[in-house]
XYZ file of C-alpha atoms in Angstrom:
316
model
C 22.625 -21.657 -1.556
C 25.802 -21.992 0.772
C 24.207 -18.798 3.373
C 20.453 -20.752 3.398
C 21.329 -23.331 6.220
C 22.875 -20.186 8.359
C 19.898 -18.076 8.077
C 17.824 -20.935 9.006
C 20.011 -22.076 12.042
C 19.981 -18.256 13.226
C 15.955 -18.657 12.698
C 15.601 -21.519 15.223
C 18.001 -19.856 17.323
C 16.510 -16.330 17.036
C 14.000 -14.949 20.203
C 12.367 -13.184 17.876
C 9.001 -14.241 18.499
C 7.114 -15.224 14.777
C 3.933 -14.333 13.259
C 2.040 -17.703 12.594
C -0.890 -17.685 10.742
C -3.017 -20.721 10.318
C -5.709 -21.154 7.606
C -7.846 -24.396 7.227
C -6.993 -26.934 4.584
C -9.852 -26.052 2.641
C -9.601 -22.467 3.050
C -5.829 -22.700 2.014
C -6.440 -24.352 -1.108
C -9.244 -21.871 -1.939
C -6.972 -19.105 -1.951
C -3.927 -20.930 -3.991
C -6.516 -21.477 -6.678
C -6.822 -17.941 -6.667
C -3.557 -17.059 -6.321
C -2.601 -19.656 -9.366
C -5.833 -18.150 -11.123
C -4.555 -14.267 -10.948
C -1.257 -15.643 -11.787
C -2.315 -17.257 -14.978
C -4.088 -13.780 -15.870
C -1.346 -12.043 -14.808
C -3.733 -9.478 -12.674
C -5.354 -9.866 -9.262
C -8.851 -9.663 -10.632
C -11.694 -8.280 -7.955
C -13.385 -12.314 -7.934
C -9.714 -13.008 -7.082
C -9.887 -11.338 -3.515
C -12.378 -13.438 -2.038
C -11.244 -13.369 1.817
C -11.097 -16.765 3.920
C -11.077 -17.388 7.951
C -7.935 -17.544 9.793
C -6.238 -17.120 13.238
C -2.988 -15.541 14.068
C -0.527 -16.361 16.664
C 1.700 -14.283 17.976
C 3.645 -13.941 21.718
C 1.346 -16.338 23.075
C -1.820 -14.285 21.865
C -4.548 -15.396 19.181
C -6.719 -13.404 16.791
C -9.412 -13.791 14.767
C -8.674 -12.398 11.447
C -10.180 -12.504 7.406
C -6.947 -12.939 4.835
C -7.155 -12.826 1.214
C -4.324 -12.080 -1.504
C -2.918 -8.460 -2.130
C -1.191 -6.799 -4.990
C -2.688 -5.722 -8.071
C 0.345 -6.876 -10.608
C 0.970 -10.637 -9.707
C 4.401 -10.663 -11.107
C 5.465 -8.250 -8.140
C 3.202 -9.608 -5.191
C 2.355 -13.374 -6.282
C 4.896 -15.165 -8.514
C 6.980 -16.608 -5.617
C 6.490 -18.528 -2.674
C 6.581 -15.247 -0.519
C 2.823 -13.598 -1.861
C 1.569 -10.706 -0.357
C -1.494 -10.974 1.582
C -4.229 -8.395 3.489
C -5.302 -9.192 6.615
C -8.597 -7.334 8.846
C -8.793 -8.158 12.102
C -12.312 -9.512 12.925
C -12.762 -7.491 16.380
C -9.609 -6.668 18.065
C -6.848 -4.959 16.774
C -3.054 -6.723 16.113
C -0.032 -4.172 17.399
C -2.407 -1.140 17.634
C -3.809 -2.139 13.496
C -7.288 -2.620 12.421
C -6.091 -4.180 8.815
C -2.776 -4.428 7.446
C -0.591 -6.133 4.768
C 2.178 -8.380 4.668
C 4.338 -8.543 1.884
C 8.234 -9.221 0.978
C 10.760 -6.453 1.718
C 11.649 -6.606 -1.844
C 7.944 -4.475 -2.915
C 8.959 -1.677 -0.275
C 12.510 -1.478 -1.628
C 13.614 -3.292 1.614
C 15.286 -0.873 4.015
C 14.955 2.114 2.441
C 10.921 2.528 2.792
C 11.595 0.943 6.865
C 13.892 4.123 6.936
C 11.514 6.462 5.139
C 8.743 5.609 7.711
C 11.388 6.354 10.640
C 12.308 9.462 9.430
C 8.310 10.550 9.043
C 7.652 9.403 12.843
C 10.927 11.248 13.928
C 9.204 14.844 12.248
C 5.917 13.728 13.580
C 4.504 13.572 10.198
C 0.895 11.498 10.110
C 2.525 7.932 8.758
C 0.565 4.353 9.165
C 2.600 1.663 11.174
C 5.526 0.079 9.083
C 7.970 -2.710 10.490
C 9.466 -6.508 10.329
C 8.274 -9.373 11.280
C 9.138 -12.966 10.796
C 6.288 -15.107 9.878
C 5.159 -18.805 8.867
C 2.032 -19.972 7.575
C 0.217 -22.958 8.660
C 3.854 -23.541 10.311
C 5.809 -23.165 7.553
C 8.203 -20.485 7.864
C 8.312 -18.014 5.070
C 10.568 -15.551 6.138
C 10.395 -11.967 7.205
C 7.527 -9.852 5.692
C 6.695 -6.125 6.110
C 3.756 -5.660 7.894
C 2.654 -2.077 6.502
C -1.158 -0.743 8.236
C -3.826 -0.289 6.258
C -4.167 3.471 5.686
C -7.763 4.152 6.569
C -10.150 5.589 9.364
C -9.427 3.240 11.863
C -5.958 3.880 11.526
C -6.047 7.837 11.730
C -8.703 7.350 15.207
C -6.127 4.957 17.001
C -3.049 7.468 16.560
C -4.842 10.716 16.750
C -8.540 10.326 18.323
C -10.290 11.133 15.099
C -11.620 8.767 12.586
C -10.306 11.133 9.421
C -10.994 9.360 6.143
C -8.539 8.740 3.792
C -9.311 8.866 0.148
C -7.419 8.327 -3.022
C -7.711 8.308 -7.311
C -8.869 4.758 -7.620
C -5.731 3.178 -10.512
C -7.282 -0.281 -11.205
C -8.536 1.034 -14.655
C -4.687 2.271 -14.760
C -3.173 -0.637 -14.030
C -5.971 -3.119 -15.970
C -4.800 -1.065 -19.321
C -1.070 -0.720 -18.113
C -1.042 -4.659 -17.834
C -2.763 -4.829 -21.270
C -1.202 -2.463 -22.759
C 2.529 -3.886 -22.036
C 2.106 -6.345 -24.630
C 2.423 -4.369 -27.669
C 5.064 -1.309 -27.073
C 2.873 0.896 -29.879
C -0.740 0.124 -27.707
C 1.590 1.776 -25.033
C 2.558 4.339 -26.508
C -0.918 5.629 -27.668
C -2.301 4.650 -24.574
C 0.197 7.264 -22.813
C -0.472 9.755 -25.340
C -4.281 9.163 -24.841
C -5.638 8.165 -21.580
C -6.488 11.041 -19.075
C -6.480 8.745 -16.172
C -5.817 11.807 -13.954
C -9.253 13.471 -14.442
C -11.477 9.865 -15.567
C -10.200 7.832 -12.509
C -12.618 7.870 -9.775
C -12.259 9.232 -6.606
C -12.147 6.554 -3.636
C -11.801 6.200 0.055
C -10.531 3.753 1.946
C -12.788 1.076 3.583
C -14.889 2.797 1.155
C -18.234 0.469 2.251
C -17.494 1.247 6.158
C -17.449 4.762 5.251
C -20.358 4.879 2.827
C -22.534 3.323 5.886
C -21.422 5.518 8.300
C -23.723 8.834 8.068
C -20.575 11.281 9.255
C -17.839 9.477 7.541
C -20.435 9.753 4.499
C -20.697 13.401 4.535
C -16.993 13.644 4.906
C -15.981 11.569 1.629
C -18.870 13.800 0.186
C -17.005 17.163 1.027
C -13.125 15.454 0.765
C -14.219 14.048 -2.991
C -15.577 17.419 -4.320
C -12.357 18.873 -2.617
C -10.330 16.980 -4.275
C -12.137 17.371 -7.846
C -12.157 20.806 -7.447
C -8.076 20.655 -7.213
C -7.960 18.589 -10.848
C -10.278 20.769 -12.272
C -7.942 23.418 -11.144
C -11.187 25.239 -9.613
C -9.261 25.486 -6.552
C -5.342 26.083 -5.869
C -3.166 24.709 -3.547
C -3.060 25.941 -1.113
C -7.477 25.674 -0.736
C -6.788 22.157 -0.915
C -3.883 20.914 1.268
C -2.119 21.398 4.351
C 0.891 22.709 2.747
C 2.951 22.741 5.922
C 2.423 18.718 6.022
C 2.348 18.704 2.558
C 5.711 19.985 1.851
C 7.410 18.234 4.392
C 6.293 15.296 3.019
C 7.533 16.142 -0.535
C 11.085 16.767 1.227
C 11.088 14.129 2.619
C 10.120 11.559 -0.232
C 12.542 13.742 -2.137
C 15.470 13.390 -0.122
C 15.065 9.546 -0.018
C 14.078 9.607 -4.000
C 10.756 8.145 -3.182
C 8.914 9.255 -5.941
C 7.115 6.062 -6.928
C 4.578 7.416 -4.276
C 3.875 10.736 -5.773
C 2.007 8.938 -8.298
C -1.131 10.425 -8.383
C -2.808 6.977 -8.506
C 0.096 6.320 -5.273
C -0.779 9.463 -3.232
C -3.195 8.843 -0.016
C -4.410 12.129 1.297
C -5.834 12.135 4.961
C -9.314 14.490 4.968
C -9.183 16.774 7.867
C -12.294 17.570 8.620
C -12.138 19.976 11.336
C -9.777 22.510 8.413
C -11.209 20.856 5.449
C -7.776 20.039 4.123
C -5.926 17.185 3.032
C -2.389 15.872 3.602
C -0.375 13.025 2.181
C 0.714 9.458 3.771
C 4.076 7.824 3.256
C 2.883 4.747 0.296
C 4.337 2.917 -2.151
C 6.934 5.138 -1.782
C 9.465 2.888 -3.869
C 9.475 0.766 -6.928
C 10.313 -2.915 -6.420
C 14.162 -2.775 -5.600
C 16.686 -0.599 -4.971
C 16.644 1.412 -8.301
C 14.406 3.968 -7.113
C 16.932 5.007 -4.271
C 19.565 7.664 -3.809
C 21.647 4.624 -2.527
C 21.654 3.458 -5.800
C 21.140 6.237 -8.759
C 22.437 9.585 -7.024
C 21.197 11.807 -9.771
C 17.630 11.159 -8.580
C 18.101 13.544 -5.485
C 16.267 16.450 -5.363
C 15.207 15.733 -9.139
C 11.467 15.986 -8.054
C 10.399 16.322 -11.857
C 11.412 12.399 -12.618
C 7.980 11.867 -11.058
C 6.542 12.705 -14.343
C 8.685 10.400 -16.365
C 8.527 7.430 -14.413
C 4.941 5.332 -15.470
C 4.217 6.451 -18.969
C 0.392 5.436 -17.610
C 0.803 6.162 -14.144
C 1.961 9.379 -13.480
């Protein structure tokens, strides 16, 4: 309470120059109702992300962009006043993104995913942009968000020149009997001891209708999804599959930082290389909501890659 006029004096002093997004009235209300709606159910429902109009302003530049609300489990990306949100850009693109979410610090762990996604650009690993902004909405200033890219084909063609696809196991049927679940411990249990979500769970790709009406793109998810099914089948090993050279650096890396809320399999992006027919993994959701899932904070999680299977009895 005593440090909340300071932080806002620094804000109005600050030349940091802030993310303002302005949504009509109407349009505003429309997506509290939802947001108070998903709350009440406690899940962001699909009739819940019904996207709205808006323009954003930033260093004297306006865009034309579609916002709706983000975040499967409300209680981590919609109780409070800072809710997550995912924004596409109508036509141009906003700091080199096509789509993008903002979100509170808090659901990336706060520094230690900003520092993740350093360390990934620093070993050139393939990683979507990741940074800070501060931001107000219909001038209202919320506070800083992370503004994390949207991991999908337009991403992979503005930082390498090719529109790669990017595909993952679809967890809404996870989560949707997760959340249910979580009411009764024993449902839990026998949901953990029964579900195969690894092998049911269908296979996905991002912007899944852009790629879908794209004939290449099309062909690509065709060949990356039967890849991929081949590897849970166990048809195919390893090294068929993945870029392991990109592939283990990643798992090094996420290790070292004790990021293994990402190596979920319902976490894990792959990026579908067409040209080798491999895949390789993006940096996402690499942390739980706070600092728990650190080395900062529980040391014993270093290098203790098999927590991964311990750590969502449903999940993982």
């Amino acid at each position: 309470i005593f440090n909340t006029p300071i932080k806002w004096f620094n804000n109005f002093l600050s030349d940091d120059p802030v993310l303002d997004i302005s949504i009509n009235p109407k349009d505003y209300q429309l997506l509290m109702t939802l947001k108070n709606n998903a709350v009440k159910n406690r899940i962001l429902l699909e009739k819940n992300k019904r996207s709205v109009p808006a323009l954003i302003s930033y260093k004297n530049k306006k865009y034309d962009i579609r916002i709706r609300l983000k975040g499967f489990m409300t209680q981590t990306h919609l109780q409070d006043h800072k809710w997550s949100s995912r924004i596409t850009l109508t036509n141009e693109r906003f700091l080199g993104m096509k789509g993008f979410s903002l979100q509170s610090p808090q659901r990336r762990s706060y520094i230690s995913s900003f520092l993740l996604h350093k360390f990934s650009e620093n070993l050139k690993l393939p990683t979507k942009r990741f940074n800070i902004v501060p931001a107000s909405i219909n001038g209202k200033y919320m506070g800083i968000y992370n503004y994390e890219e949207f991991p999908d084909h337009h991403m992979n063609e503005s930082l390498t020149g090719k529109n790669n696809i990017v595909i993952r196991i679809d967890d809404d049927q996870v989560l949707f009997d997760q959340k249910n679940a979580n009411q009764n411990t024993k449902n839990l249990d026998h949901a953990s001891n029964t579900a195969n979500y690894y092998f049911s769970s269908k296979i996905r790709a991002r912007a899944f209708n852009e790629v879908l009406n794209d004939k290449i793109l099309k062909k690509d998810f065709e060949r990356a999804s039967k890849l991929l099914n081949s590897f849970r089948l166990e048809k195919l090993s390893a090294s068929e599959v993945f870029d392991l050279d990109k592939t283990a650096l990643w798992l090094a890396v996420n290790d070292l930082f004790g990021a293994y809320h990402g190596h979920c399999f319902s976490n894990i992006n792959l990026v579908y290389d067409r040209d080798k027919n491999r895949f390789y993994p993006l940096i996402w959701d690499a942390f739980s909501e706070n600092l728990s899932s650190t080395i900062s904070h529980r040391k014993f999680r270093m290098f203790k890659l098999q927590h991964v299977f311990d750590f969502i009895k449903l999940g993982c």
